[in-house]
mmCIF file of C-alpha atoms in Angstrom:
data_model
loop_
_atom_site.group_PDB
_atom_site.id
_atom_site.type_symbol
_atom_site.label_atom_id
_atom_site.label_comp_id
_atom_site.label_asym_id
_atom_site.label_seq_id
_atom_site.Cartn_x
_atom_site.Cartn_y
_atom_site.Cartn_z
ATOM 1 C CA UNK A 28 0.000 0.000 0.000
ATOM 2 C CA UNK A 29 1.272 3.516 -1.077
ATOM 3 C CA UNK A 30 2.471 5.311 1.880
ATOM 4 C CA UNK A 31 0.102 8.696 3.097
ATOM 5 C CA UNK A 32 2.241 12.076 3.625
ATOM 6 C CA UNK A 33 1.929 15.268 5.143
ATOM 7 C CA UNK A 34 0.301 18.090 2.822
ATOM 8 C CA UNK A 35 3.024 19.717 0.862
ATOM 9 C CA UNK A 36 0.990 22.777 0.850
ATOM 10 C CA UNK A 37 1.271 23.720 4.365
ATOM 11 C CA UNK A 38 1.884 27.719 5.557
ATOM 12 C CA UNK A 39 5.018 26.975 6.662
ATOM 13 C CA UNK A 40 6.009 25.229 3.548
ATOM 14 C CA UNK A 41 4.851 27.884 1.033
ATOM 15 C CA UNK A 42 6.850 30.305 3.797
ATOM 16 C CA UNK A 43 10.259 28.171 3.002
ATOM 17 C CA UNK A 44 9.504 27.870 -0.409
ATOM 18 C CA UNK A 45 9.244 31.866 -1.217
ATOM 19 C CA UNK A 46 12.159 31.830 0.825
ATOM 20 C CA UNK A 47 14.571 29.543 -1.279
ATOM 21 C CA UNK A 48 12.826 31.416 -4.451
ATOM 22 C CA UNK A 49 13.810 34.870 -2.829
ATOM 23 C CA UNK A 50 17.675 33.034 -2.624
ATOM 24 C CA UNK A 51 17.435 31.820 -5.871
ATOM 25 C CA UNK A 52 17.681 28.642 -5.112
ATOM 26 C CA UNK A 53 16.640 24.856 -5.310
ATOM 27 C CA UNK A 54 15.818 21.673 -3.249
ATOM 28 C CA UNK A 55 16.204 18.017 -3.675
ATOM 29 C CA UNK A 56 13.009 18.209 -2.055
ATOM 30 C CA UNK A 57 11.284 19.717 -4.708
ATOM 31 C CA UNK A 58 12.714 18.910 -7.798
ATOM 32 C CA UNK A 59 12.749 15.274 -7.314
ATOM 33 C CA UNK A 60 9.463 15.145 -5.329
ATOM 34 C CA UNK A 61 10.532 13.978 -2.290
ATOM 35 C CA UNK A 62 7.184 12.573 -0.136
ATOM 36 C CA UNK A 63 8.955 14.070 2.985
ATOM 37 C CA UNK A 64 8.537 17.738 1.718
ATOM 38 C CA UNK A 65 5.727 18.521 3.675
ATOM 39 C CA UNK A 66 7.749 16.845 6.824
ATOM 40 C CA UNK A 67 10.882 18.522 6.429
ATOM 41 C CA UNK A 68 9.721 21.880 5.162
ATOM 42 C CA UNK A 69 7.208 22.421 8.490
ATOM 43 C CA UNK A 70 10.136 21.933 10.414
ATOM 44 C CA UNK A 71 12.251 24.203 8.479
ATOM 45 C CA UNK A 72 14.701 21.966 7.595
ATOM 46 C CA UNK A 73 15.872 21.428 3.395
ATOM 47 C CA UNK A 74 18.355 19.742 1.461
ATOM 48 C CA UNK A 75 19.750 22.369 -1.207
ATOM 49 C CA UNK A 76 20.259 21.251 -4.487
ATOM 50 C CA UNK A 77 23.360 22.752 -5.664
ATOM 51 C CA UNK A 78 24.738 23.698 -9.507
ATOM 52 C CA UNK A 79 21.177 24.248 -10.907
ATOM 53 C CA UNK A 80 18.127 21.702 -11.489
ATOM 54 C CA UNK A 81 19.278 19.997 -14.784
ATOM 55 C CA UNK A 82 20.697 16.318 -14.404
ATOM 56 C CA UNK A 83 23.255 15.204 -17.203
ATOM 57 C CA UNK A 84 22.186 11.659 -16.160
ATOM 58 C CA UNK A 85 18.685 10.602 -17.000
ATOM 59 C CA UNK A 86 18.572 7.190 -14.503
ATOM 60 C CA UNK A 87 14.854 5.472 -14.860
ATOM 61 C CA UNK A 88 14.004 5.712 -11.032
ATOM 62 C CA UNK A 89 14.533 9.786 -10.895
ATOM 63 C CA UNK A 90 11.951 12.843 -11.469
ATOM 64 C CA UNK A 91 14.892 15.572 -11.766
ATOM 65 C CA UNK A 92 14.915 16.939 -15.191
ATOM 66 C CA UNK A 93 17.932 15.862 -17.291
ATOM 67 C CA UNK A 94 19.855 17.626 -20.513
ATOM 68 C CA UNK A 95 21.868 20.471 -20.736
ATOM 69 C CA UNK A 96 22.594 22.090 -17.678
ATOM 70 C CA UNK A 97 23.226 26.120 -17.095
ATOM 71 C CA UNK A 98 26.059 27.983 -16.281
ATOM 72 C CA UNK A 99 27.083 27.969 -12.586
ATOM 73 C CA UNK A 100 25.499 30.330 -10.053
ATOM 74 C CA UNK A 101 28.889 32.419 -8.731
ATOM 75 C CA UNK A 102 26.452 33.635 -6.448
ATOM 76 C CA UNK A 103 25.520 30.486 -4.963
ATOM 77 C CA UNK A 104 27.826 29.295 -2.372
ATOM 78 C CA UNK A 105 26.647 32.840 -0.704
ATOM 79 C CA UNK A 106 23.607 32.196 -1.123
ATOM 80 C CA UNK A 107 22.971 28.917 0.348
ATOM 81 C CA UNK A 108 24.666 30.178 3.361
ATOM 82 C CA UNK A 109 22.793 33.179 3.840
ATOM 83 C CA UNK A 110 20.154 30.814 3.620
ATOM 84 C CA UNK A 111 21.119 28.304 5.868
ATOM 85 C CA UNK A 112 21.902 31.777 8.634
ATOM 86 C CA UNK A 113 18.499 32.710 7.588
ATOM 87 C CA UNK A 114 16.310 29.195 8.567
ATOM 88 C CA UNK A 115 18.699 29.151 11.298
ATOM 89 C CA UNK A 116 19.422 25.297 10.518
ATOM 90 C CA UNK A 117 21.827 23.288 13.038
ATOM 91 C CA UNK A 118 22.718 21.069 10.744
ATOM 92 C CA UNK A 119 22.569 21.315 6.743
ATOM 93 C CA UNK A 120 22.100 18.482 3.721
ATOM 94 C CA UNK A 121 23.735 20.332 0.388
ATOM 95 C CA UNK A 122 23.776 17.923 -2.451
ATOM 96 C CA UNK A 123 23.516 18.392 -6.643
ATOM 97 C CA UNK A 124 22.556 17.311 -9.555
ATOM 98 C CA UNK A 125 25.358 15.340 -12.003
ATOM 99 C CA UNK A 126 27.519 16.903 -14.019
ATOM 100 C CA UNK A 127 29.702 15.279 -16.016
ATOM 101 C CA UNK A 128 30.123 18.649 -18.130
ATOM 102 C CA UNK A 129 32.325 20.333 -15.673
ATOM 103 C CA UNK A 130 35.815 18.976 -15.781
ATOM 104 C CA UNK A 131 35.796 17.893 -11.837
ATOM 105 C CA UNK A 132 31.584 16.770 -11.464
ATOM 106 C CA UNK A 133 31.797 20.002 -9.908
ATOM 107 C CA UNK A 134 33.657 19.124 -7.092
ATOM 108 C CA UNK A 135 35.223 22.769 -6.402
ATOM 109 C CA UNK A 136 31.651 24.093 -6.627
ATOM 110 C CA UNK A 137 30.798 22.052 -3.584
ATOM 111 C CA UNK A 138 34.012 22.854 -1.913
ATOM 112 C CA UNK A 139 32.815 26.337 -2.112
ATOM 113 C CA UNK A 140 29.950 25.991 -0.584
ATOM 114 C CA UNK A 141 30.967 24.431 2.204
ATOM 115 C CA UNK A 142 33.443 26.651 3.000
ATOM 116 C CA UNK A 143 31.328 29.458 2.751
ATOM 117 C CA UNK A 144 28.638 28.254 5.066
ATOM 118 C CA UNK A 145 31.193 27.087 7.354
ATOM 119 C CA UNK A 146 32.116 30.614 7.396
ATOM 120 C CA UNK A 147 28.653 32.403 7.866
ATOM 121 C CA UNK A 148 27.492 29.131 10.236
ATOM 122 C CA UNK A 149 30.238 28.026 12.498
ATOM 123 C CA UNK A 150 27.839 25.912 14.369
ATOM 124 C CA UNK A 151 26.478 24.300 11.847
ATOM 125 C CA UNK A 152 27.310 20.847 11.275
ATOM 126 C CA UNK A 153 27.331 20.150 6.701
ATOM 127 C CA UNK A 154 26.453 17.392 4.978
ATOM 128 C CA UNK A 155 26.832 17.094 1.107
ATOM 129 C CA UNK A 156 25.426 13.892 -0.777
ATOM 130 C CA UNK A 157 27.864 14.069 -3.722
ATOM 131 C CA UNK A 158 27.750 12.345 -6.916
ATOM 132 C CA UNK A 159 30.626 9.866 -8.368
ATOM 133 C CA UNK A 160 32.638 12.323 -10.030
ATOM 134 C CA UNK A 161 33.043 9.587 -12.449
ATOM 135 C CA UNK A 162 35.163 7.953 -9.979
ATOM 136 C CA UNK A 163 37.675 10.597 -10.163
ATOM 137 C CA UNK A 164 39.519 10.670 -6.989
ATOM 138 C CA UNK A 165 41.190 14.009 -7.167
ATOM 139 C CA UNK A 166 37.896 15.400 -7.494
ATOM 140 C CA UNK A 167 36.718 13.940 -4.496
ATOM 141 C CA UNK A 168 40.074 14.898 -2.925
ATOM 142 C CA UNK A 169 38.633 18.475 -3.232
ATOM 143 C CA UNK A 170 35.407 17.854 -1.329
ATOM 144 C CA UNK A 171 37.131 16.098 1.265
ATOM 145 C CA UNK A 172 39.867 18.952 1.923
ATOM 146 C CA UNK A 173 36.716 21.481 2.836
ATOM 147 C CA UNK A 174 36.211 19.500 5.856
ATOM 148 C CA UNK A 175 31.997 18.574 5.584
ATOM 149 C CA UNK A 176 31.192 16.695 8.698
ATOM 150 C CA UNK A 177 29.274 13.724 6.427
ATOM 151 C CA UNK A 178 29.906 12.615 2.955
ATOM 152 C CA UNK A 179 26.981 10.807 1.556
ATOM 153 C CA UNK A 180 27.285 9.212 -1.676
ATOM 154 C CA UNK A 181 23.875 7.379 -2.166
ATOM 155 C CA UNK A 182 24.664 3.747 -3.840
ATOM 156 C CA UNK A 183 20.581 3.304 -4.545
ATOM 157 C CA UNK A 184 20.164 0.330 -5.435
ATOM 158 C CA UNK A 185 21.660 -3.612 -5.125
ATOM 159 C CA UNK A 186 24.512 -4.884 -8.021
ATOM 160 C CA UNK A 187 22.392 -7.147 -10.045
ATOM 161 C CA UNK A 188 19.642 -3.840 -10.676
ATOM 162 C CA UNK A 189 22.348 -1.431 -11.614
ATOM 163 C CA UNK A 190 21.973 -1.378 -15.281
ATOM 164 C CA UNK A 191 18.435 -0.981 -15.248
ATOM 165 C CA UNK A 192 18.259 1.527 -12.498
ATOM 166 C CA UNK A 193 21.547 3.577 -13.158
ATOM 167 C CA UNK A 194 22.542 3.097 -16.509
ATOM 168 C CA UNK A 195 24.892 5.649 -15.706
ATOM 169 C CA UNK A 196 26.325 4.686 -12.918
ATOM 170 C CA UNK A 197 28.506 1.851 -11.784
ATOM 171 C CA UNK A 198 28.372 -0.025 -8.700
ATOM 172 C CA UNK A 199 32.170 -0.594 -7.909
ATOM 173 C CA UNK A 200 32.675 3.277 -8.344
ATOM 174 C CA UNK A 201 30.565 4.672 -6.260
ATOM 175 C CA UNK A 202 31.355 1.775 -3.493
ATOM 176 C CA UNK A 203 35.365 3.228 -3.902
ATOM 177 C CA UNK A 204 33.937 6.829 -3.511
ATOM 178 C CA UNK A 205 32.617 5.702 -0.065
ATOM 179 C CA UNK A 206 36.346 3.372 0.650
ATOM 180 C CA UNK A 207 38.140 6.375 -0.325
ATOM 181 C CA UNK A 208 36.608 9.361 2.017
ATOM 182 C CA UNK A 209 37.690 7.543 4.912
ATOM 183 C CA UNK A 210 41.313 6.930 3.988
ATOM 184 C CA UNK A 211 41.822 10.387 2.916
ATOM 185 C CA UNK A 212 39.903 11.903 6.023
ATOM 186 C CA UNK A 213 38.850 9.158 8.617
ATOM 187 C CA UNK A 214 37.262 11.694 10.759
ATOM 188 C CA UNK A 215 34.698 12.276 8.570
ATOM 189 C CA UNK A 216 31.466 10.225 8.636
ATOM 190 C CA UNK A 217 30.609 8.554 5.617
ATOM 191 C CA UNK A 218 27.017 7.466 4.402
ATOM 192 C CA UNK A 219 25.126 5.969 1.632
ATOM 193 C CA UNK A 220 21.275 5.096 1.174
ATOM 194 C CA UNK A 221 19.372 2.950 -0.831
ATOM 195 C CA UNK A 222 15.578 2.256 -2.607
ATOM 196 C CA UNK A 223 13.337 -0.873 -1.899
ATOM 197 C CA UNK A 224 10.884 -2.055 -4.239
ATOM 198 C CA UNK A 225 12.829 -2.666 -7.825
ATOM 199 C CA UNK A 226 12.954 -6.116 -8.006
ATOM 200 C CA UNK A 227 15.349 -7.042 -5.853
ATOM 201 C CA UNK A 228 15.989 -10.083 -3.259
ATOM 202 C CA UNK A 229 16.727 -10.492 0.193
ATOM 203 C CA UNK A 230 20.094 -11.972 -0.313
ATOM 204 C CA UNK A 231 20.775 -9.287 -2.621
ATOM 205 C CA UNK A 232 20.377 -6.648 -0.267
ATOM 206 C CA UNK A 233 21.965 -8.162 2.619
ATOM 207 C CA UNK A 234 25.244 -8.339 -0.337
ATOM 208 C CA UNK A 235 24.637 -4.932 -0.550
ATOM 209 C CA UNK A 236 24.569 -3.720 3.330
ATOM 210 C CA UNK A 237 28.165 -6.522 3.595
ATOM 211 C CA UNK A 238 29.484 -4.391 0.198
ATOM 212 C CA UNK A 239 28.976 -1.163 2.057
ATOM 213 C CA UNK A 240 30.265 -2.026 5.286
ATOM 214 C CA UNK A 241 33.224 -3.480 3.403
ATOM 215 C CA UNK A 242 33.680 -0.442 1.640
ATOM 216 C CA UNK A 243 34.112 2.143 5.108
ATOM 217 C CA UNK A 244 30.448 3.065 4.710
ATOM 218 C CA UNK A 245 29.176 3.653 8.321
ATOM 219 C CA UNK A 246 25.219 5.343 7.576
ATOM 220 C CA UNK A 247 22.941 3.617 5.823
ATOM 221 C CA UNK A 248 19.328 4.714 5.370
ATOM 222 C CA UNK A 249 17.127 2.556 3.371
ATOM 223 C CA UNK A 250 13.672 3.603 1.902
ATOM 224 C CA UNK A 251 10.789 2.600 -0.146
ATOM 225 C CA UNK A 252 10.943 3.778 -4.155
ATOM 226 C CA UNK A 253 8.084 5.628 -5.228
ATOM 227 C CA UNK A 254 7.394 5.936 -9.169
ATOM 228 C CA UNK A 255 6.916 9.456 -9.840
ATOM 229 C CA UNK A 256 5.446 9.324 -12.624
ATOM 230 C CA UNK A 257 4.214 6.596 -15.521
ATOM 231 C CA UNK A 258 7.236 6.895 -17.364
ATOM 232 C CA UNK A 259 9.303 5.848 -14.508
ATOM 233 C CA UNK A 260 10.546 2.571 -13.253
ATOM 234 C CA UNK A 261 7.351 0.839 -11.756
ATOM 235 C CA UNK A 262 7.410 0.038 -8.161
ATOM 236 C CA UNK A 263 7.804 -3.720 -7.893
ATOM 237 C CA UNK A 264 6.873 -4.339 -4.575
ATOM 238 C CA UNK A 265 6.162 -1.787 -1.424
ATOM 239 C CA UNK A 266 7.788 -3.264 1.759
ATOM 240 C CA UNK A 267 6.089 -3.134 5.002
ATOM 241 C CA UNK A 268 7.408 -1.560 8.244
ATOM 242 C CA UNK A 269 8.267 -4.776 9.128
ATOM 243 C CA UNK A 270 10.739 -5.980 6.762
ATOM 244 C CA UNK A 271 12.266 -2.385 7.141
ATOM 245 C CA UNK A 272 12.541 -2.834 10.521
ATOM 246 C CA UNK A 273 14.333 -6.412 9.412
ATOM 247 C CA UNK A 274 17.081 -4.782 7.139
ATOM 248 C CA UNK A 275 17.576 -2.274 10.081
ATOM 249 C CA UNK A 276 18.284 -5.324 12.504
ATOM 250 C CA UNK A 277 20.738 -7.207 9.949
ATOM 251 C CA UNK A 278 22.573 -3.923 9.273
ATOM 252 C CA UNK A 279 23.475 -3.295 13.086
ATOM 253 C CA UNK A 280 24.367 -6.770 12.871
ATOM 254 C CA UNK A 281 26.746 -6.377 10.257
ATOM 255 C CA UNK A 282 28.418 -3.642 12.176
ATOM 256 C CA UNK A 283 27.052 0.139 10.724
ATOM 257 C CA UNK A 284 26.880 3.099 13.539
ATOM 258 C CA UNK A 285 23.747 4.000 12.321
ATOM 259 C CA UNK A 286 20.723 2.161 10.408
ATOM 260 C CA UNK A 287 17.362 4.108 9.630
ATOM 261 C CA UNK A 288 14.951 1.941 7.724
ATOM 262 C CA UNK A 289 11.619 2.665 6.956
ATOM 263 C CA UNK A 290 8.809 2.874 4.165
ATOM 264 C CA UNK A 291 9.282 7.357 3.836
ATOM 265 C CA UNK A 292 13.111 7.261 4.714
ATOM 266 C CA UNK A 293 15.578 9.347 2.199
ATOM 267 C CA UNK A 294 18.825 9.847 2.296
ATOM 268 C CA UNK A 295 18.092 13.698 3.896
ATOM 269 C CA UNK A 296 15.580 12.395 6.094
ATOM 270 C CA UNK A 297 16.068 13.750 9.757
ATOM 271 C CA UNK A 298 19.663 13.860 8.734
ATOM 272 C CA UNK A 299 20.772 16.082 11.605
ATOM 273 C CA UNK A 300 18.987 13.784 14.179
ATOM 274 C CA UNK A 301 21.042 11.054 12.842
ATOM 275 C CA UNK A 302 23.998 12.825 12.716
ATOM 276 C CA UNK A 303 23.531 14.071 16.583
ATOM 277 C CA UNK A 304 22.924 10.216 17.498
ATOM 278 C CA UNK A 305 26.496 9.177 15.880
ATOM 279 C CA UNK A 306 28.273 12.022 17.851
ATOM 280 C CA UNK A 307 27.029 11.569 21.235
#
C-alpha cells in the first residue's frame, strides 16, 4: 500500500519555499518530489540542491529533469549560506545534480559551498550527498579537503539492478567513492542510502549492506521507491514496516553506527537527528 504524507501545501512550507525562491535557489526536495517535503519543510529543515536543477544523467528511477545544464550560479555558495543563517538550521544536507560537463563533477563548486557556510554558520554541522565524479579521486580529494562533517554518496540500489536503475552509474565506483573518504579523512562520517521495491531479493540486499560495510560506509538509510510518474521505473513491490525494521536489525548486525529503515526514509531524512545520534 502507497504510503500517506503530510500536505506539501502547508503555511510553513509555502513560507520556506518563497524563501529559497527569494535566494534563488533549489531543493532536492522539490525537484525530485521527495514525499517528505511537507515533513521537512514544516520543520524548516531542506536539502539544497546545488549547480542548478538539470541532471546530465537521466537514470529510470529519478523525477529531476535531465539535458543540458546552465552555467554555474557564482552567487551560490553565498547564497545557500545566507540561507542556511536565515532558517537558522543546526545542521545542513547540500547535495547536486550530475555533471559530467564540468571537468571535476563540480567538485570545487561544492568545496565552495561548504566553506562558505562554514564561514557564515560556524555551528552548523554540513552534509553534502555528492555524486561519483566519475570515480575521479582528485575530485573527491577536493570535497574532502573542505572538511563537511558527512559525505553521503547514495549507492541506490543492489549490483544485479544497476543497469536498469543507473545506466549511468557503476556499482564498484561509487562503493570506492565511499572506501576512499575515509582513507583520505577518517574523521569524517561517511554514508550511503538505498531504494526498496525494484525487483530485488533479500540476499541481494543483505550483499549490498556486507558491500557497504566493506567499503568504510558507516550510515545507511534505506527507503521505499516511489514511481513518480508513468514513465518511470514501476514500483515492484512496497515493503512493510516490518521488513524495514528487518534490514535495520541485519545492518546493526553487520556492524554500521547507524541504520534508519523505513517505508518514507531518504537519504536527507532527519539527517541532523542522525547525525547528533552518531556524535554523542
Amino acid at each position: 500500500m502507497k504510503p500517506k504524507v503530510k500536505s506539501p501545501l502547508l503555511p510553513e512550507v509555502l513560507q520556506i519555499k518563497k524563501l529559497l525562491r527569494s535566494f534563488n535557489l533549489h531543493t532536492v526536495c522539490e525537484e525530485a518530489n521527495c514525499p517528505n517535503i511537507g515533513d521537512c519543510f514544516s520543520r524548516k529543515t531542506a536539502t539544497f540542491m546545488i549547480m542548478g536543477d538539470i541532471c546530465t544523467r537521466n537514470c529510470p528511477y529519478c523525477n529531476v529533469s535531465h539535458g543540458k545544464p546552465h552555467s554555474l550560479d557564482p552567487y551560490e555558495p553565498e547564497n545557500v549560506a545566507l540561507a542556511v543563517k536565515k532558517l537558522g538550521l543546526k545542521h545542513v544536507v547540500i547535495t547536486s545534480v550530475d555533471r559530467d560537463d564540468l571537468p571535476d563533477g563540480g567538485a570545487s563548486f561544492f568545496a565552495k559551498v561548504v566553506e562558505r557556510v562554514r564561514l557564515l554558520n560556524p555551528d552548523t554541522t554540513i552534509e553534502v550527498l555528492i555524486p561519483d565524479f566519475k570515480g575521479d579521486i582528485d575530485s573527491l580529494k577536493v570535497v574532502v579537503n573542505s572538511k563537511p562533517d558527512v559525505i553521503n554518496h547514495n549507492i541506490e540500489t543492489v549490483k544485479e539492478l544497476y543497469k536498469k536503475v543507473r545506466p549511468q552509474g557503476n556499482y564498484e565506483r561509487s562503493l570506492k567513492i565511499l572506501k576512499t573518504v575515509k582513507e583520505i579523512d577518517d574523521g569524517i562520517i561517511t554514508k550511503s542510502g538505498f531504494m526498496l521495491g525494484l525487483g530485488e531479493t533479500k540476499d541481494q540486499i543483505i550483499n549490498l549492506l556486507k558491500d557497504l560495510k566493506e567499503n568504510n560506509c558507516e550510515v545507511i538509510t534505506i527507503g521505499q521507491y516511489l514511481q513518480p510518474s508513468k514513465n518511470h521505473l514501476p514500483v515492484e513491490k512496497y515493503y512493510t514496516e516490518e521488513e524495514f525494521k528487518e534490514f535495520e536489525k541485519i545492518g546493526y548486525e553487520i556492524g554500521f553506527k547507524e541504520v534508519f529503515s523505513g517505508v518514507l526514509v531518504r537519504s536527507s531524512f532527519h539527517a541532523g537527528e542522525i547525525f547528533e545520534k552518531i556524535k554523542t
